[in-house]
């Protein structure tokens, strides 16, 4: 192995659409390849030209920026794809990896369908950084984006993930954190939860415990900044809860979700709130 550090690749990259990850806080997390591709790109498609402009200024790169979000008209994507046939074109988001709870899915899909070379330039991603430090099982995980700000939709979304035997990873906002933790505590009082906050930044922290304890902590110390919320997989003991589906289905034939949850809770000793959320979900199927 050579002791020489790699340097920024020189030469112009091949034409294509380069999906370039950018830092999620610490600017030193930009990769050498990202700098080379951004420096060579004929166009950089981005969510917010001011945010990307700042990053480029920091890197000493002057480039043509094209605003692109999920509401951009198809012509904008078509122009970017046409350009990518003949030159390197980059897609970045405000922070982290494009397409991960960020725009770009349509552009990538259409570029691939058009036969354009689509190239990954990987780097920071908050979900992966959170998973890497949370101390929760990382062999199987499910990234589920942002939870809904609405109570009922949030509960239903969580209940729908009850049977997943993997660590669950969400993006969360500081003002909504406590409510989400309370909803998780109601469903899964025994699961280990982690809150990874301000990753790669000055006030980075990762706190784990039960959802109820974390909710109490953040009620007393309102959090600031950006958050990844992680929920450990169900323990073996939680498994019988999955059998409740059959009982709930049977009870739902004659009863509404509330009554059905009550009946099954009495019969099994399973938490009524969890059963109610699951009953709502089963009813919607
Ligand atoms: N595409 C980005 C990525 O790869 O991480 C995520 C974009 S999503 C719109 C923004 C959310 O990511 C934030 O609301 C927060 O939940 C999470 N996030 C971004 N940066 C973070 C950081 N430094 N620490 C913790 N969470 C972060």
PDB file of C-alpha atoms and ligand atoms in Angstrom:
ATOM      1  CA  UNK A   1       0.000   0.000   0.000  1.00  0.00           C
ATOM      2  CA  UNK A   2       1.370   3.427  -0.917  1.00  0.00           C
ATOM      3  CA  UNK A   3       1.545   6.109   1.782  1.00  0.00           C
ATOM      4  CA  UNK A   4       0.647   8.845  -0.711  1.00  0.00           C
ATOM      5  CA  UNK A   5      -2.697  10.551  -0.142  1.00  0.00           C
ATOM      6  CA  UNK A   6      -4.967  10.641  -3.183  1.00  0.00           C
ATOM      7  CA  UNK A   7      -5.314  14.015  -4.854  1.00  0.00           C
ATOM      8  CA  UNK A   8      -8.191  15.631  -6.699  1.00  0.00           C
ATOM      9  CA  UNK A   9      -8.570  13.666  -9.945  1.00  0.00           C
ATOM     10  CA  UNK A  10      -7.513  15.706 -12.973  1.00  0.00           C
ATOM     11  CA  UNK A  11      -8.925  15.625 -16.501  1.00  0.00           C
ATOM     12  CA  UNK A  12     -12.510  16.074 -17.602  1.00  0.00           C
ATOM     13  CA  UNK A  13     -14.907  13.312 -16.575  1.00  0.00           C
ATOM     14  CA  UNK A  14     -16.881  11.509 -19.295  1.00  0.00           C
ATOM     15  CA  UNK A  15     -20.241  13.000 -20.293  1.00  0.00           C
ATOM     16  CA  UNK A  16     -23.048  11.858 -18.012  1.00  0.00           C
ATOM     17  CA  UNK A  17     -25.219  12.737 -15.067  1.00  0.00           C
ATOM     18  CA  UNK A  18     -23.166  12.680 -11.853  1.00  0.00           C
ATOM     19  CA  UNK A  19     -25.116  12.305  -8.599  1.00  0.00           C
ATOM     20  CA  UNK A  20     -22.825  14.103  -6.193  1.00  0.00           C
ATOM     21  CA  UNK A  21     -23.085  13.934  -2.396  1.00  0.00           C
ATOM     22  CA  UNK A  22     -22.160  17.089  -0.495  1.00  0.00           C
ATOM     23  CA  UNK A  23     -21.434  17.596   3.238  1.00  0.00           C
ATOM     24  CA  UNK A  24     -24.232  17.483   5.844  1.00  0.00           C
ATOM     25  CA  UNK A  25     -22.555  20.060   8.067  1.00  0.00           C
ATOM     26  CA  UNK A  26     -18.798  19.695   8.118  1.00  0.00           C
ATOM     27  CA  UNK A  27     -17.468  21.089   4.840  1.00  0.00           C
ATOM     28  CA  UNK A  28     -14.379  18.910   5.117  1.00  0.00           C
ATOM     29  CA  UNK A  29     -16.600  15.947   4.261  1.00  0.00           C
ATOM     30  CA  UNK A  30     -16.644  16.819   0.550  1.00  0.00           C
ATOM     31  CA  UNK A  31     -14.831  14.108  -1.409  1.00  0.00           C
ATOM     32  CA  UNK A  32     -11.950  14.653  -3.821  1.00  0.00           C
ATOM     33  CA  UNK A  33     -14.035  13.157  -6.619  1.00  0.00           C
ATOM     34  CA  UNK A  34     -16.936  15.487  -5.810  1.00  0.00           C
ATOM     35  CA  UNK A  35     -14.605  18.500  -6.109  1.00  0.00           C
ATOM     36  CA  UNK A  36     -13.297  17.242  -9.457  1.00  0.00           C
ATOM     37  CA  UNK A  37     -16.759  16.561 -10.887  1.00  0.00           C
ATOM     38  CA  UNK A  38     -18.257  19.831  -9.642  1.00  0.00           C
ATOM     39  CA  UNK A  39     -15.253  21.711 -11.033  1.00  0.00           C
ATOM     40  CA  UNK A  40     -15.680  20.095 -14.454  1.00  0.00           C
ATOM     41  CA  UNK A  41     -19.479  20.089 -14.688  1.00  0.00           C
ATOM     42  CA  UNK A  42     -21.033  22.073 -17.535  1.00  0.00           C
ATOM     43  CA  UNK A  43     -24.127  22.529 -15.381  1.00  0.00           C
ATOM     44  CA  UNK A  44     -24.831  21.795 -11.737  1.00  0.00           C
ATOM     45  CA  UNK A  45     -28.480  21.060 -11.018  1.00  0.00           C
ATOM     46  CA  UNK A  46     -29.343  21.970  -7.432  1.00  0.00           C
ATOM     47  CA  UNK A  47     -32.244  22.539  -5.069  1.00  0.00           C
ATOM     48  CA  UNK A  48     -31.316  26.052  -4.013  1.00  0.00           C
ATOM     49  CA  UNK A  49     -28.789  28.053  -6.008  1.00  0.00           C
ATOM     50  CA  UNK A  50     -27.861  30.155  -2.950  1.00  0.00           C
ATOM     51  CA  UNK A  51     -27.004  27.101  -0.827  1.00  0.00           C
ATOM     52  CA  UNK A  52     -24.991  25.415  -3.579  1.00  0.00           C
ATOM     53  CA  UNK A  53     -23.446  28.776  -4.543  1.00  0.00           C
ATOM     54  CA  UNK A  54     -22.015  29.032  -1.018  1.00  0.00           C
ATOM     55  CA  UNK A  55     -20.493  25.555  -1.183  1.00  0.00           C
ATOM     56  CA  UNK A  56     -18.968  26.246  -4.603  1.00  0.00           C
ATOM     57  CA  UNK A  57     -17.554  29.542  -3.378  1.00  0.00           C
ATOM     58  CA  UNK A  58     -15.933  27.707  -0.488  1.00  0.00           C
ATOM     59  CA  UNK A  59     -14.427  25.244  -2.999  1.00  0.00           C
ATOM     60  CA  UNK A  60     -13.334  28.028  -5.370  1.00  0.00           C
ATOM     61  CA  UNK A  61     -15.492  26.630  -8.176  1.00  0.00           C
ATOM     62  CA  UNK A  62     -17.389  28.767 -10.661  1.00  0.00           C
ATOM     63  CA  UNK A  63     -20.209  26.881 -12.395  1.00  0.00           C
ATOM     64  CA  UNK A  64     -23.503  27.323 -14.153  1.00  0.00           C
ATOM     65  CA  UNK A  65     -26.286  26.464 -11.701  1.00  0.00           C
ATOM     66  CA  UNK A  66     -29.718  25.183 -12.681  1.00  0.00           C
ATOM     67  CA  UNK A  67     -32.438  25.087 -10.052  1.00  0.00           C
ATOM     68  CA  UNK A  68     -34.157  21.705  -9.979  1.00  0.00           C
ATOM     69  CA  UNK A  69     -36.704  20.500  -7.464  1.00  0.00           C
ATOM     70  CA  UNK A  70     -39.512  17.967  -7.583  1.00  0.00           C
ATOM     71  CA  UNK A  71     -41.848  20.565  -9.077  1.00  0.00           C
ATOM     72  CA  UNK A  72     -39.582  21.491 -11.988  1.00  0.00           C
ATOM     73  CA  UNK A  73     -41.347  21.173 -15.357  1.00  0.00           C
ATOM     74  CA  UNK A  74     -40.316  18.194 -17.546  1.00  0.00           C
ATOM     75  CA  UNK A  75     -38.558  20.555 -19.998  1.00  0.00           C
ATOM     76  CA  UNK A  76     -36.022  21.478 -17.321  1.00  0.00           C
ATOM     77  CA  UNK A  77     -35.140  17.819 -16.788  1.00  0.00           C
ATOM     78  CA  UNK A  78     -35.058  17.225 -20.549  1.00  0.00           C
ATOM     79  CA  UNK A  79     -32.524  20.085 -20.979  1.00  0.00           C
ATOM     80  CA  UNK A  80     -30.313  18.701 -18.225  1.00  0.00           C
ATOM     81  CA  UNK A  81     -30.448  15.226 -19.772  1.00  0.00           C
ATOM     82  CA  UNK A  82     -29.588  16.598 -23.214  1.00  0.00           C
ATOM     83  CA  UNK A  83     -26.595  18.404 -21.773  1.00  0.00           C
ATOM     84  CA  UNK A  84     -25.498  15.225 -19.952  1.00  0.00           C
ATOM     85  CA  UNK A  85     -25.262  13.412 -23.306  1.00  0.00           C
ATOM     86  CA  UNK A  86     -22.356  15.635 -24.323  1.00  0.00           C
ATOM     87  CA  UNK A  87     -20.816  16.945 -21.071  1.00  0.00           C
ATOM     88  CA  UNK A  88     -20.505  16.033 -17.413  1.00  0.00           C
ATOM     89  CA  UNK A  89     -23.505  17.403 -15.532  1.00  0.00           C
ATOM     90  CA  UNK A  90     -23.865  17.212 -11.749  1.00  0.00           C
ATOM     91  CA  UNK A  91     -26.875  16.916  -9.486  1.00  0.00           C
ATOM     92  CA  UNK A  92     -26.471  18.009  -5.876  1.00  0.00           C
ATOM     93  CA  UNK A  93     -28.926  18.707  -3.091  1.00  0.00           C
ATOM     94  CA  UNK A  94     -28.617  21.294  -0.322  1.00  0.00           C
ATOM     95  CA  UNK A  95     -26.791  18.744   1.823  1.00  0.00           C
ATOM     96  CA  UNK A  96     -25.993  15.050   1.738  1.00  0.00           C
ATOM     97  CA  UNK A  97     -26.894  12.561  -0.947  1.00  0.00           C
ATOM     98  CA  UNK A  98     -29.368  13.620  -3.657  1.00  0.00           C
ATOM     99  CA  UNK A  99     -32.581  11.549  -3.899  1.00  0.00           C
ATOM    100  CA  UNK A 100     -32.452  10.552  -0.214  1.00  0.00           C
ATOM    101  CA  UNK A 101     -35.487  12.567   0.944  1.00  0.00           C
ATOM    102  CA  UNK A 102     -34.325  15.044  -1.665  1.00  0.00           C
ATOM    103  CA  UNK A 103     -35.132  15.739  -5.334  1.00  0.00           C
ATOM    104  CA  UNK A 104     -33.651  13.835  -8.243  1.00  0.00           C
ATOM    105  CA  UNK A 105     -35.612  10.616  -8.631  1.00  0.00           C
ATOM    106  CA  UNK A 106     -37.399  11.682 -11.809  1.00  0.00           C
ATOM    107  CA  UNK A 107     -34.248  13.131 -13.327  1.00  0.00           C
ATOM    108  CA  UNK A 108     -32.260   9.943 -12.698  1.00  0.00           C
ATOM    109  CA  UNK A 109     -35.050   7.714 -13.952  1.00  0.00           C
ATOM    110  CA  UNK A 110     -35.504   9.732 -17.124  1.00  0.00           C
ATOM    111  CA  UNK A 111     -31.750  10.014 -17.724  1.00  0.00           C
ATOM    112  CA  UNK A 112     -31.377   6.241 -17.458  1.00  0.00           C
ATOM    113  CA  UNK A 113     -34.339   5.686 -19.765  1.00  0.00           C
ATOM    114  CA  UNK A 114     -32.702   8.055 -22.257  1.00  0.00           C
ATOM    115  CA  UNK A 115     -29.519   5.966 -22.187  1.00  0.00           C
ATOM    116  CA  UNK A 116     -27.478   8.654 -20.437  1.00  0.00           C
ATOM    117  CA  UNK A 117     -24.606   7.484 -18.255  1.00  0.00           C
ATOM    118  CA  UNK A 118     -25.652   8.015 -14.601  1.00  0.00           C
ATOM    119  CA  UNK A 119     -22.712   7.973 -12.200  1.00  0.00           C
ATOM    120  CA  UNK A 120     -22.631   7.909  -8.372  1.00  0.00           C
ATOM    121  CA  UNK A 121     -20.227  10.195  -6.545  1.00  0.00           C
ATOM    122  CA  UNK A 122     -21.048   9.041  -3.011  1.00  0.00           C
ATOM    123  CA  UNK A 123     -20.367  10.819   0.253  1.00  0.00           C
ATOM    124  CA  UNK A 124     -22.234  12.088   3.290  1.00  0.00           C
ATOM    125  CA  UNK A 125     -25.757  10.896   4.043  1.00  0.00           C
ATOM    126  CA  UNK A 126     -27.355  11.724   7.394  1.00  0.00           C
ATOM    127  CA  UNK A 127     -29.315   8.441   7.593  1.00  0.00           C
ATOM    128  CA  UNK A 128     -26.160   6.365   7.157  1.00  0.00           C
ATOM    129  CA  UNK A 129     -24.102   8.579   9.474  1.00  0.00           C
ATOM    130  CA  UNK A 130     -26.803   8.224  12.159  1.00  0.00           C
ATOM    131  CA  UNK A 131     -26.972   4.463  11.715  1.00  0.00           C
ATOM    132  CA  UNK A 132     -23.193   4.227  11.906  1.00  0.00           C
ATOM    133  CA  UNK A 133     -23.002   5.802  15.377  1.00  0.00           C
ATOM    134  CA  UNK A 134     -26.321   4.842  17.018  1.00  0.00           C
ATOM    135  CA  UNK A 135     -25.178   1.445  18.287  1.00  0.00           C
ATOM    136  CA  UNK A 136     -28.343  -0.199  16.973  1.00  0.00           C
ATOM    137  CA  UNK A 137     -28.261  -3.304  14.753  1.00  0.00           C
ATOM    138  CA  UNK A 138     -27.028  -2.197  11.351  1.00  0.00           C
ATOM    139  CA  UNK A 139     -27.171  -5.499   9.453  1.00  0.00           C
ATOM    140  CA  UNK A 140     -30.748  -4.794   8.399  1.00  0.00           C
ATOM    141  CA  UNK A 141     -32.289  -1.325   8.347  1.00  0.00           C
ATOM    142  CA  UNK A 142     -35.219   0.383   6.730  1.00  0.00           C
ATOM    143  CA  UNK A 143     -35.031   4.061   5.874  1.00  0.00           C
ATOM    144  CA  UNK A 144     -38.514   5.572   5.925  1.00  0.00           C
ATOM    145  CA  UNK A 145     -37.914   9.293   5.312  1.00  0.00           C
ATOM    146  CA  UNK A 146     -39.873  11.846   7.359  1.00  0.00           C
ATOM    147  CA  UNK A 147     -42.782  10.872   9.608  1.00  0.00           C
ATOM    148  CA  UNK A 148     -45.963  12.844   9.036  1.00  0.00           C
ATOM    149  CA  UNK A 149     -46.497  15.930  11.202  1.00  0.00           C
ATOM    150  CA  UNK A 150     -50.119  14.780  11.655  1.00  0.00           C
ATOM    151  CA  UNK A 151     -50.762  12.581  14.696  1.00  0.00           C
ATOM    152  CA  UNK A 152     -53.002   9.999  13.045  1.00  0.00           C
ATOM    153  CA  UNK A 153     -50.878   9.635   9.906  1.00  0.00           C
ATOM    154  CA  UNK A 154     -47.741   9.332  12.055  1.00  0.00           C
ATOM    155  CA  UNK A 155     -49.300   6.610  14.223  1.00  0.00           C
ATOM    156  CA  UNK A 156     -50.506   4.709  11.191  1.00  0.00           C
ATOM    157  CA  UNK A 157     -47.120   4.936   9.492  1.00  0.00           C
ATOM    158  CA  UNK A 158     -45.372   3.619  12.597  1.00  0.00           C
ATOM    159  CA  UNK A 159     -47.915   0.846  13.123  1.00  0.00           C
ATOM    160  CA  UNK A 160     -47.414  -0.185   9.511  1.00  0.00           C
ATOM    161  CA  UNK A 161     -43.750  -0.803  10.289  1.00  0.00           C
ATOM    162  CA  UNK A 162     -44.456  -2.899  13.399  1.00  0.00           C
ATOM    163  CA  UNK A 163     -43.557  -6.187  11.757  1.00  0.00           C
ATOM    164  CA  UNK A 164     -40.267  -5.042  10.253  1.00  0.00           C
ATOM    165  CA  UNK A 165     -37.408  -6.882  11.916  1.00  0.00           C
ATOM    166  CA  UNK A 166     -34.822  -4.234  11.157  1.00  0.00           C
ATOM    167  CA  UNK A 167     -33.646  -0.937  12.597  1.00  0.00           C
ATOM    168  CA  UNK A 168     -35.975   1.830  11.410  1.00  0.00           C
ATOM    169  CA  UNK A 169     -34.367   5.109  10.330  1.00  0.00           C
ATOM    170  CA  UNK A 170     -36.284   8.393   9.959  1.00  0.00           C
ATOM    171  CA  UNK A 171     -35.484  12.005   9.314  1.00  0.00           C
ATOM    172  CA  UNK A 172     -37.068  14.261  11.920  1.00  0.00           C
ATOM    173  CA  UNK A 173     -37.323  17.930  12.745  1.00  0.00           C
ATOM    174  CA  UNK A 174     -36.550  19.421  16.149  1.00  0.00           C
ATOM    175  CA  UNK A 175     -40.053  20.815  16.803  1.00  0.00           C
ATOM    176  CA  UNK A 176     -41.690  17.444  16.071  1.00  0.00           C
ATOM    177  CA  UNK A 177     -39.210  15.180  17.862  1.00  0.00           C
ATOM    178  CA  UNK A 178     -40.998  14.930  21.204  1.00  0.00           C
ATOM    179  CA  UNK A 179     -44.355  14.065  19.620  1.00  0.00           C
ATOM    180  CA  UNK A 180     -42.781  11.358  17.494  1.00  0.00           C
ATOM    181  CA  UNK A 181     -41.008   9.922  20.524  1.00  0.00           C
ATOM    182  CA  UNK A 182     -44.299   9.842  22.466  1.00  0.00           C
ATOM    183  CA  UNK A 183     -45.965   8.012  19.578  1.00  0.00           C
ATOM    184  CA  UNK A 184     -43.109   5.491  19.482  1.00  0.00           C
ATOM    185  CA  UNK A 185     -43.310   5.056  23.281  1.00  0.00           C
ATOM    186  CA  UNK A 186     -47.017   4.234  23.013  1.00  0.00           C
ATOM    187  CA  UNK A 187     -46.407   1.605  20.347  1.00  0.00           C
ATOM    188  CA  UNK A 188     -43.098   0.125  21.426  1.00  0.00           C
ATOM    189  CA  UNK A 189     -42.279   0.980  25.041  1.00  0.00           C
ATOM    190  CA  UNK A 190     -39.461  -1.572  25.182  1.00  0.00           C
ATOM    191  CA  UNK A 191     -37.570  -0.799  21.976  1.00  0.00           C
ATOM    192  CA  UNK A 192     -34.260   1.011  22.069  1.00  0.00           C
ATOM    193  CA  UNK A 193     -34.402   4.349  20.280  1.00  0.00           C
ATOM    194  CA  UNK A 194     -31.606   6.733  19.272  1.00  0.00           C
ATOM    195  CA  UNK A 195     -31.608  10.400  18.395  1.00  0.00           C
ATOM    196  CA  UNK A 196     -28.613  11.453  16.280  1.00  0.00           C
ATOM    197  CA  UNK A 197     -28.508  15.234  16.139  1.00  0.00           C
ATOM    198  CA  UNK A 198     -26.356  17.780  14.327  1.00  0.00           C
ATOM    199  CA  UNK A 199     -24.159  15.088  12.787  1.00  0.00           C
ATOM    200  CA  UNK A 200     -20.682  16.247  11.756  1.00  0.00           C
ATOM    201  CA  UNK A 201     -21.351  19.669  13.304  1.00  0.00           C
ATOM    202  CA  UNK A 202     -20.080  21.392  16.451  1.00  0.00           C
ATOM    203  CA  UNK A 203     -22.957  20.210  18.655  1.00  0.00           C
ATOM    204  CA  UNK A 204     -23.186  16.642  17.340  1.00  0.00           C
ATOM    205  CA  UNK A 205     -24.829  14.296  19.824  1.00  0.00           C
ATOM    206  CA  UNK A 206     -26.265  10.808  19.812  1.00  0.00           C
ATOM    207  CA  UNK A 207     -28.522   9.887  22.704  1.00  0.00           C
ATOM    208  CA  UNK A 208     -30.185   6.528  23.129  1.00  0.00           C
ATOM    209  CA  UNK A 209     -32.698   4.968  25.495  1.00  0.00           C
ATOM    210  CA  UNK A 210     -36.390   4.187  25.597  1.00  0.00           C
ATOM    211  CA  UNK A 211     -38.643   6.469  23.572  1.00  0.00           C
ATOM    212  CA  UNK A 212     -40.366   7.625  26.790  1.00  0.00           C
ATOM    213  CA  UNK A 213     -37.069   8.585  28.462  1.00  0.00           C
ATOM    214  CA  UNK A 214     -35.892  10.404  25.350  1.00  0.00           C
ATOM    215  CA  UNK A 215     -39.230  12.228  25.070  1.00  0.00           C
ATOM    216  CA  UNK A 216     -38.891  13.377  28.697  1.00  0.00           C
ATOM    217  CA  UNK A 217     -35.322  14.479  28.052  1.00  0.00           C
ATOM    218  CA  UNK A 218     -36.224  16.536  24.989  1.00  0.00           C
ATOM    219  CA  UNK A 219     -39.297  17.992  26.737  1.00  0.00           C
ATOM    220  CA  UNK A 220     -36.916  19.332  29.377  1.00  0.00           C
ATOM    221  CA  UNK A 221     -34.192  20.289  26.866  1.00  0.00           C
ATOM    222  CA  UNK A 222     -35.880  21.317  23.603  1.00  0.00           C
ATOM    223  CA  UNK A 223     -33.590  20.171  20.789  1.00  0.00           C
ATOM    224  CA  UNK A 224     -32.201  22.345  18.026  1.00  0.00           C
ATOM    225  CA  UNK A 225     -30.863  21.479  14.623  1.00  0.00           C
ATOM    226  CA  UNK A 226     -31.160  18.470  12.353  1.00  0.00           C
ATOM    227  CA  UNK A 227     -32.111  15.023  13.531  1.00  0.00           C
ATOM    228  CA  UNK A 228     -31.999  11.368  12.527  1.00  0.00           C
ATOM    229  CA  UNK A 229     -34.345   9.230  14.609  1.00  0.00           C
ATOM    230  CA  UNK A 230     -33.649   5.515  14.832  1.00  0.00           C
ATOM    231  CA  UNK A 231     -35.723   2.706  16.354  1.00  0.00           C
ATOM    232  CA  UNK A 232     -34.177  -0.650  17.147  1.00  0.00           C
ATOM    233  CA  UNK A 233     -35.822  -3.824  15.811  1.00  0.00           C
ATOM    234  CA  UNK A 234     -38.432  -5.692  17.850  1.00  0.00           C
ATOM    235  CA  UNK A 235     -37.097  -8.063  20.490  1.00  0.00           C
ATOM    236  CA  UNK A 236     -38.113 -11.710  20.310  1.00  0.00           C
ATOM    237  CA  UNK A 237     -40.708 -11.091  23.035  1.00  0.00           C
ATOM    238  CA  UNK A 238     -42.507  -8.595  20.798  1.00  0.00           C
ATOM    239  CA  UNK A 239     -43.042 -11.218  18.105  1.00  0.00           C
ATOM    240  CA  UNK A 240     -46.405 -12.501  19.402  1.00  0.00           C
ATOM    241  CA  UNK A 241     -47.811  -9.035  18.624  1.00  0.00           C
ATOM    242  CA  UNK A 242     -47.666 -10.027  14.967  1.00  0.00           C
ATOM    243  CA  UNK A 243     -50.173 -12.848  15.624  1.00  0.00           C
ATOM    244  CA  UNK A 244     -52.608 -10.208  16.745  1.00  0.00           C
ATOM    245  CA  UNK A 245     -53.341  -9.443  13.083  1.00  0.00           C
ATOM    246  CA  UNK A 246     -55.495 -12.551  12.728  1.00  0.00           C
ATOM    247  CA  UNK A 247     -57.387 -11.726  15.919  1.00  0.00           C
ATOM    248  CA  UNK A 248     -57.850  -8.118  14.862  1.00  0.00           C
ATOM    249  CA  UNK A 249     -59.099  -9.125  11.422  1.00  0.00           C
ATOM    250  CA  UNK A 250     -61.653 -11.412  13.033  1.00  0.00           C
ATOM    251  CA  UNK A 251     -62.771  -8.742  15.496  1.00  0.00           C
ATOM    252  CA  UNK A 252     -63.019  -6.121  12.734  1.00  0.00           C
ATOM    253  CA  UNK A 253     -65.719  -8.168  11.015  1.00  0.00           C
ATOM    254  CA  UNK A 254     -68.243  -7.079  13.638  1.00  0.00           C
ATOM    255  CA  UNK A 255     -66.575  -4.137  15.369  1.00  0.00           C
ATOM    256  CA  UNK A 256     -64.925  -0.810  14.605  1.00  0.00           C
ATOM    257  CA  UNK A 257     -61.153  -0.347  15.136  1.00  0.00           C
ATOM    258  CA  UNK A 258     -61.553   0.959  18.720  1.00  0.00           C
ATOM    259  CA  UNK A 259     -63.735  -1.890  19.888  1.00  0.00           C
ATOM    260  CA  UNK A 260     -61.694  -4.490  17.991  1.00  0.00           C
ATOM    261  CA  UNK A 261     -58.500  -3.185  19.629  1.00  0.00           C
ATOM    262  CA  UNK A 262     -60.174  -3.364  23.057  1.00  0.00           C
ATOM    263  CA  UNK A 263     -61.301  -6.952  22.524  1.00  0.00           C
ATOM    264  CA  UNK A 264     -57.886  -8.144  21.339  1.00  0.00           C
ATOM    265  CA  UNK A 265     -56.077  -6.179  24.070  1.00  0.00           C
ATOM    266  CA  UNK A 266     -58.181  -7.942  26.697  1.00  0.00           C
ATOM    267  CA  UNK A 267     -57.601 -11.311  25.120  1.00  0.00           C
ATOM    268  CA  UNK A 268     -53.850 -10.998  24.637  1.00  0.00           C
ATOM    269  CA  UNK A 269     -52.577  -8.367  27.040  1.00  0.00           C
ATOM    270  CA  UNK A 270     -51.043  -6.499  24.068  1.00  0.00           C
ATOM    271  CA  UNK A 271     -50.979  -2.708  24.335  1.00  0.00           C
ATOM    272  CA  UNK A 272     -54.376  -1.329  23.214  1.00  0.00           C
ATOM    273  CA  UNK A 273     -52.926   1.762  21.515  1.00  0.00           C
ATOM    274  CA  UNK A 274     -50.689  -0.398  19.349  1.00  0.00           C
ATOM    275  CA  UNK A 275     -53.596  -2.660  18.477  1.00  0.00           C
ATOM    276  CA  UNK A 276     -55.772   0.339  17.633  1.00  0.00           C
ATOM    277  CA  UNK A 277     -53.159   1.735  15.260  1.00  0.00           C
ATOM    278  CA  UNK A 278     -52.808  -1.676  13.630  1.00  0.00           C
ATOM    279  CA  UNK A 279     -56.605  -2.082  13.401  1.00  0.00           C
ATOM    280  CA  UNK A 280     -56.837   1.250  11.543  1.00  0.00           C
ATOM    281  CA  UNK A 281     -54.213   0.029   9.141  1.00  0.00           C
ATOM    282  CA  UNK A 282     -55.899  -3.333   8.561  1.00  0.00           C
ATOM    283  CA  UNK A 283     -59.206  -1.594   7.975  1.00  0.00           C
ATOM    284  CA  UNK A 284     -57.574   0.539   5.254  1.00  0.00           C
ATOM    285  CA  UNK A 285     -56.196  -2.504   3.395  1.00  0.00           C
TER     286      UNK A 285
HETATM  287  N1  LIG B   1     -30.290  13.980   1.329  1.00  0.00           N
HETATM  288  C1  LIG B   1     -29.910  14.291   2.674  1.00  0.00           C
HETATM  289  C2  LIG B   1     -28.955  13.220   3.189  1.00  0.00           C
HETATM  290  O1  LIG B   1     -28.383  12.489   2.396  1.00  0.00           O
HETATM  291  O2  LIG B   1     -28.758  13.135   4.403  1.00  0.00           O
HETATM  292  C3  LIG B   1     -31.118  14.474   3.559  1.00  0.00           C
HETATM  293  C4  LIG B   1     -32.018  15.589   3.116  1.00  0.00           C
HETATM  294  S1  LIG B   1     -33.452  15.758   4.074  1.00  0.00           S
HETATM  295  C5  LIG B   1     -34.310  17.013   3.196  1.00  0.00           C
HETATM  296  C6  LIG B   1     -32.891  16.713   5.438  1.00  0.00           C
HETATM  297  C7  LIG B   1     -33.009  15.926   6.762  1.00  0.00           C
HETATM  298  O3  LIG B   1     -31.857  15.090   6.894  1.00  0.00           O
HETATM  299  C8  LIG B   1     -32.993  16.801   7.982  1.00  0.00           C
HETATM  300  O4  LIG B   1     -34.298  17.298   8.275  1.00  0.00           O
HETATM  301  C9  LIG B   1     -32.519  15.843   9.038  1.00  0.00           C
HETATM  302  O5  LIG B   1     -33.560  14.989   9.465  1.00  0.00           O
HETATM  303  C10 LIG B   1     -31.490  15.025   8.252  1.00  0.00           C
HETATM  304  N2  LIG B   1     -30.166  15.636   8.373  1.00  0.00           N
HETATM  305  C11 LIG B   1     -29.503  16.357   7.456  1.00  0.00           C
HETATM  306  N3  LIG B   1     -28.308  16.759   7.940  1.00  0.00           N
HETATM  307  C12 LIG B   1     -28.232  16.268   9.189  1.00  0.00           C
HETATM  308  C13 LIG B   1     -27.257  16.336  10.234  1.00  0.00           C
HETATM  309  N4  LIG B   1     -26.132  17.017  10.055  1.00  0.00           N
HETATM  310  N5  LIG B   1     -27.521  15.711  11.401  1.00  0.00           N
HETATM  311  C14 LIG B   1     -28.654  15.028  11.592  1.00  0.00           C
HETATM  312  N6  LIG B   1     -29.609  14.926  10.660  1.00  0.00           N
HETATM  313  C15 LIG B   1     -29.403  15.543   9.490  1.00  0.00           C
END
